One Martini backbone bead per residue (centre of mass of N, CA, C, O) as a GRO file, in nm:
protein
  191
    1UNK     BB    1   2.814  -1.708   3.749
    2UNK     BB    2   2.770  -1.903   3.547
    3UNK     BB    3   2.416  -1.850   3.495
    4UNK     BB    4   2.448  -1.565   3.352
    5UNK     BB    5   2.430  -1.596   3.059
    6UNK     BB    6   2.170  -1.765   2.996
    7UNK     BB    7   1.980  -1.532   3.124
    8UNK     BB    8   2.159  -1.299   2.907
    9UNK     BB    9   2.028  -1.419   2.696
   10UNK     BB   10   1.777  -1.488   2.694
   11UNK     BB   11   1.674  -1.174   2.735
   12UNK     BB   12   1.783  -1.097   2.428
   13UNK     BB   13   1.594  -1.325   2.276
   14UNK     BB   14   1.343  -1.148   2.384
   15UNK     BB   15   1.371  -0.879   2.300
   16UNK     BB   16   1.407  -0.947   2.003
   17UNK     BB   17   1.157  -1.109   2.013
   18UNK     BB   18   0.968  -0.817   2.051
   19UNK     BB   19   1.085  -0.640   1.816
   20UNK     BB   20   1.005  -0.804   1.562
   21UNK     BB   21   0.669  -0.804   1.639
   22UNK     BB   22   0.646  -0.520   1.622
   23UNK     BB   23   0.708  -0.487   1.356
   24UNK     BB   24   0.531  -0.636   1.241
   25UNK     BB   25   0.264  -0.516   1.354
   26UNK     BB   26   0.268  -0.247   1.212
   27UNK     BB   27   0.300  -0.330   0.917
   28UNK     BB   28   0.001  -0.498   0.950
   29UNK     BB   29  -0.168  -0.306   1.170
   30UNK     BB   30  -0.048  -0.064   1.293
   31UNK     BB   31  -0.100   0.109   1.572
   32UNK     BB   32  -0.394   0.054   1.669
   33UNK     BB   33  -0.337  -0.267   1.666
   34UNK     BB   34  -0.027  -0.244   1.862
   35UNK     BB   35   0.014  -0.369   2.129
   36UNK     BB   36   0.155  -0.539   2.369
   37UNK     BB   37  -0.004  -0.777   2.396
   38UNK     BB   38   0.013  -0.869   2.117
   39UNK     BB   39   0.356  -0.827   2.059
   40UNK     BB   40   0.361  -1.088   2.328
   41UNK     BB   41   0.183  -1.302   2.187
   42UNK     BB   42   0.395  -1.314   1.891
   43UNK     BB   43   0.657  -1.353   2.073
   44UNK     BB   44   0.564  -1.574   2.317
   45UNK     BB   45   0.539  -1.388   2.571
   46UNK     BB   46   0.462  -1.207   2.841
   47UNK     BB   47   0.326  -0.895   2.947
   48UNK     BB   48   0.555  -0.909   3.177
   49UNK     BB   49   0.804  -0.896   2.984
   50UNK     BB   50   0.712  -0.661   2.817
   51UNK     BB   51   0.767  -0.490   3.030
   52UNK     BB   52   1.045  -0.515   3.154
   53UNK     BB   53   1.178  -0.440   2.885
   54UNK     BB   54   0.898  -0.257   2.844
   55UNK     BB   55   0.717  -0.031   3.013
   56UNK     BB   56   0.610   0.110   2.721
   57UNK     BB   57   0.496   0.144   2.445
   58UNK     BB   58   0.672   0.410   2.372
   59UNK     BB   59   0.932   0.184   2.406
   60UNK     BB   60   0.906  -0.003   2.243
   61UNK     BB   61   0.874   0.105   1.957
   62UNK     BB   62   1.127   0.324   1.944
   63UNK     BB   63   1.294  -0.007   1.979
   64UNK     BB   64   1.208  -0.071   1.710
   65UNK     BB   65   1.301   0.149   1.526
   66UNK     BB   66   1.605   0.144   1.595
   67UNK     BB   67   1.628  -0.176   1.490
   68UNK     BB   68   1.599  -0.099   1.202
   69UNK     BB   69   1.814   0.129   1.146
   70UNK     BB   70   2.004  -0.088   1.210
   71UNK     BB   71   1.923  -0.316   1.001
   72UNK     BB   72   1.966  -0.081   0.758
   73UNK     BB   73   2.285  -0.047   0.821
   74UNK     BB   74   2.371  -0.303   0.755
   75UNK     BB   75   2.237  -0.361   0.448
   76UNK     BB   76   2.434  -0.121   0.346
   77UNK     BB   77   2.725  -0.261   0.442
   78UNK     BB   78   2.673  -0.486   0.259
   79UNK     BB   79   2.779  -0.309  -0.015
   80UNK     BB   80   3.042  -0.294  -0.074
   81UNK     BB   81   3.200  -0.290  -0.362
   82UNK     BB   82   2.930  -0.171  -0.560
   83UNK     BB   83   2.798  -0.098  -0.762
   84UNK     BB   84   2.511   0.207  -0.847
   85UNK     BB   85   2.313   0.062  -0.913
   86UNK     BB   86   2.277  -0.118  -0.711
   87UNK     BB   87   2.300   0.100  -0.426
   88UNK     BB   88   2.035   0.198  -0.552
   89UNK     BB   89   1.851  -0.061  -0.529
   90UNK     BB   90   1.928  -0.084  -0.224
   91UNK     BB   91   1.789   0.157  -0.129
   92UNK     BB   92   1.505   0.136  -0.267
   93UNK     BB   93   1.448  -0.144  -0.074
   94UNK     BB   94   1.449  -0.032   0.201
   95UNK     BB   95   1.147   0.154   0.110
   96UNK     BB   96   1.022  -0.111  -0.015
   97UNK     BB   97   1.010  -0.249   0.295
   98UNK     BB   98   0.874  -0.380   0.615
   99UNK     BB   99   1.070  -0.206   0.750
  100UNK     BB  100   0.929   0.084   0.631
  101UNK     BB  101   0.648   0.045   0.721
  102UNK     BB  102   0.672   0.032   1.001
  103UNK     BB  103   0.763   0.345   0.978
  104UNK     BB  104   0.526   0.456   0.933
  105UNK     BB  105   0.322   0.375   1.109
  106UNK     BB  106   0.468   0.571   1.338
  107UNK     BB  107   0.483   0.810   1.223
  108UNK     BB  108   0.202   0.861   1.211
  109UNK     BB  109   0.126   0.802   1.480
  110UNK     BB  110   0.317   1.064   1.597
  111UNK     BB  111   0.117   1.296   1.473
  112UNK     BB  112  -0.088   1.245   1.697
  113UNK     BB  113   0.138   1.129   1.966
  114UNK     BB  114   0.304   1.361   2.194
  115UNK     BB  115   0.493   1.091   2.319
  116UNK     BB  116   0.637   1.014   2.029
  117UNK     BB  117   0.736   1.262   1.881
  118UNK     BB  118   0.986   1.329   1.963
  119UNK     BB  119   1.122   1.040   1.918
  120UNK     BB  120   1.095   0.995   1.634
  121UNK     BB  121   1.252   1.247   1.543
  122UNK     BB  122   1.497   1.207   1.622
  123UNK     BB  123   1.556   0.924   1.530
  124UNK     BB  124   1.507   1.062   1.200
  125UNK     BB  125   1.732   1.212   1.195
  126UNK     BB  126   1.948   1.046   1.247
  127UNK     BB  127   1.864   0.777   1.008
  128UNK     BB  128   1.946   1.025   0.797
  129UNK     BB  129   2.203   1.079   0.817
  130UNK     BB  130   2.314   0.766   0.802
  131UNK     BB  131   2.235   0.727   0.565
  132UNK     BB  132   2.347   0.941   0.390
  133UNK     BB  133   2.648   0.868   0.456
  134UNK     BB  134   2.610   0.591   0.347
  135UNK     BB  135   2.555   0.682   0.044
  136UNK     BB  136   2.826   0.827  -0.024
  137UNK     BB  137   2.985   0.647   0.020
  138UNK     BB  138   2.892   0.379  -0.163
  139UNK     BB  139   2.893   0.600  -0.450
  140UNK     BB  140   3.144   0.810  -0.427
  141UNK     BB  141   3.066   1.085  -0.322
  142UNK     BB  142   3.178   1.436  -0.372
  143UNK     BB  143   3.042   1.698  -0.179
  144UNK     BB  144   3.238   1.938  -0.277
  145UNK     BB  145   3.050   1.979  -0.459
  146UNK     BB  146   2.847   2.096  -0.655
  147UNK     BB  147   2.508   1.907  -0.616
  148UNK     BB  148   2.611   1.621  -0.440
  149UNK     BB  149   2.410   1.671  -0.183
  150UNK     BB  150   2.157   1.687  -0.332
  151UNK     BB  151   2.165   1.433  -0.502
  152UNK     BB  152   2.167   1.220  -0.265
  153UNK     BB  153   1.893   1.328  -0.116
  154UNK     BB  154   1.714   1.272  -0.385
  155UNK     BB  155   1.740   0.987  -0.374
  156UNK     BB  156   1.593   0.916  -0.108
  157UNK     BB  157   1.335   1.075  -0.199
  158UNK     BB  158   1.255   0.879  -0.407
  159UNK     BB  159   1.266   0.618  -0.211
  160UNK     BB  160   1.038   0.710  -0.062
  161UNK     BB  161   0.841   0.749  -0.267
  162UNK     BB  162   0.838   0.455  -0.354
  163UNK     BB  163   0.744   0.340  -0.104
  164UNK     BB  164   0.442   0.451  -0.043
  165UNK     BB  165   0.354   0.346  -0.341
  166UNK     BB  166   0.403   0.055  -0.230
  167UNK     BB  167   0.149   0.041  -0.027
  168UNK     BB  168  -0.051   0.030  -0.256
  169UNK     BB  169   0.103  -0.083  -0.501
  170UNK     BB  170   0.264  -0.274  -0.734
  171UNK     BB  171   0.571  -0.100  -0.858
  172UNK     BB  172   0.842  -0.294  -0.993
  173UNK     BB  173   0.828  -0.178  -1.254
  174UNK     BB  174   0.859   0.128  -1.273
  175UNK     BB  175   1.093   0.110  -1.090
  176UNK     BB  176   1.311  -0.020  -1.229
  177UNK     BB  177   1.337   0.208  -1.414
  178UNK     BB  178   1.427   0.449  -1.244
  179UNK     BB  179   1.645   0.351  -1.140
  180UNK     BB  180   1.788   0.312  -1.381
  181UNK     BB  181   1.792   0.617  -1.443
  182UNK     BB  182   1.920   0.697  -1.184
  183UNK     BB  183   2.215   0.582  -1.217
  184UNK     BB  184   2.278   0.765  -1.432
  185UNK     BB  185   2.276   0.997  -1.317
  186UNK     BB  186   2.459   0.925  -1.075
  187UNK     BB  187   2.682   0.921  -1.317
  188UNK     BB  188   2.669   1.238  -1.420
  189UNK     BB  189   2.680   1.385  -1.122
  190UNK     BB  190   2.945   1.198  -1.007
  191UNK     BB  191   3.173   1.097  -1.203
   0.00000   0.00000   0.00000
């Protein structure tokens, strides 16, 4: 029984770093460069562990977009307890960073891609779920209102539309205006 820990220890931090790799790999080459071949080559595995782990592709990279929802969930979470302002800049962090970028490029993947299309829809409609609840929470939010859950749905989808824009170009000038202004906004939406 001894050495059974350190077996599930290894084989937890090859998941991860599978998954991990899988992340930037799509960030950085979108889904036609991510194969499994890639995604354990930079995770530093054999294609025989990450298959191991992950018997096809779209077992990998669906277990990758949910490590993100995770992570993303995560860094929600460490949010409590700050002001608005900070609330909406970090919402739309979370949009306009590579963890975003990684999901957008399996997005697209979906829409051309059978087997992935019903797992990735189900699965973002799950982390819209939970991103919405926990935006909630964290603005302090009261539903009950009228256009109060309308109000920070627009929030989320501002949020990713600032996502995209930063895929082409630079846009953090402009972006820090928009928060500032989002803000504002939903403390007047808000009471």
């Amino acid at each position: 029984m001894g050495d059974v820990t350190p077996k599930q220890d290894r084989s937890r931090v090859t998941r991860q770093r599978l998954l991990e790799a899988a992340v930037a790999c799509l960030a950085e080459r979108g889904w036609a460069g991510s194969t499994v071949s890639v995604v354990a080559e930079r995770a530093g595995v054999s294609r025989g562990a990450a298959q191991h782990h992950f018997p096809t592709r779209e077992d990998l990279f669906t277990a990758a977009v949910e490590y993100v929802a995770e992570e993303r969930s995560q860094a929600l979470r460490g949010l409590t307890g700050r002001s608005r302002a900070e609330v909406v800049e970090a919402l739309v962090a979370l949009y306009t960073g590579p963890l975003f970028r990684a999901a957008l490029h399996l997005w697209v993947a979906a829409s051309d891609e059978d087997q992935l299309r019903p797992r990735v829809t189900e699965l973002e409609a799950r982390v819209g779920r939970e991103t919405h609840r926990m935006a909630v929470e964290l603005l302090g939010a009261d539903e009950s209102r009228p256009g109060v859950r309308e109000t920070v749905q627009g929030l989320l989808d501002m949020a990713r539309g600032l996502g995209l824009a930063t895929l082409l170009t630079d846009d953090s000038a402009r972006r820090a205006r928009v928060v500032a202004q989002w803000a504002h906004l939903l403390d007047d939406a808000l009471g």
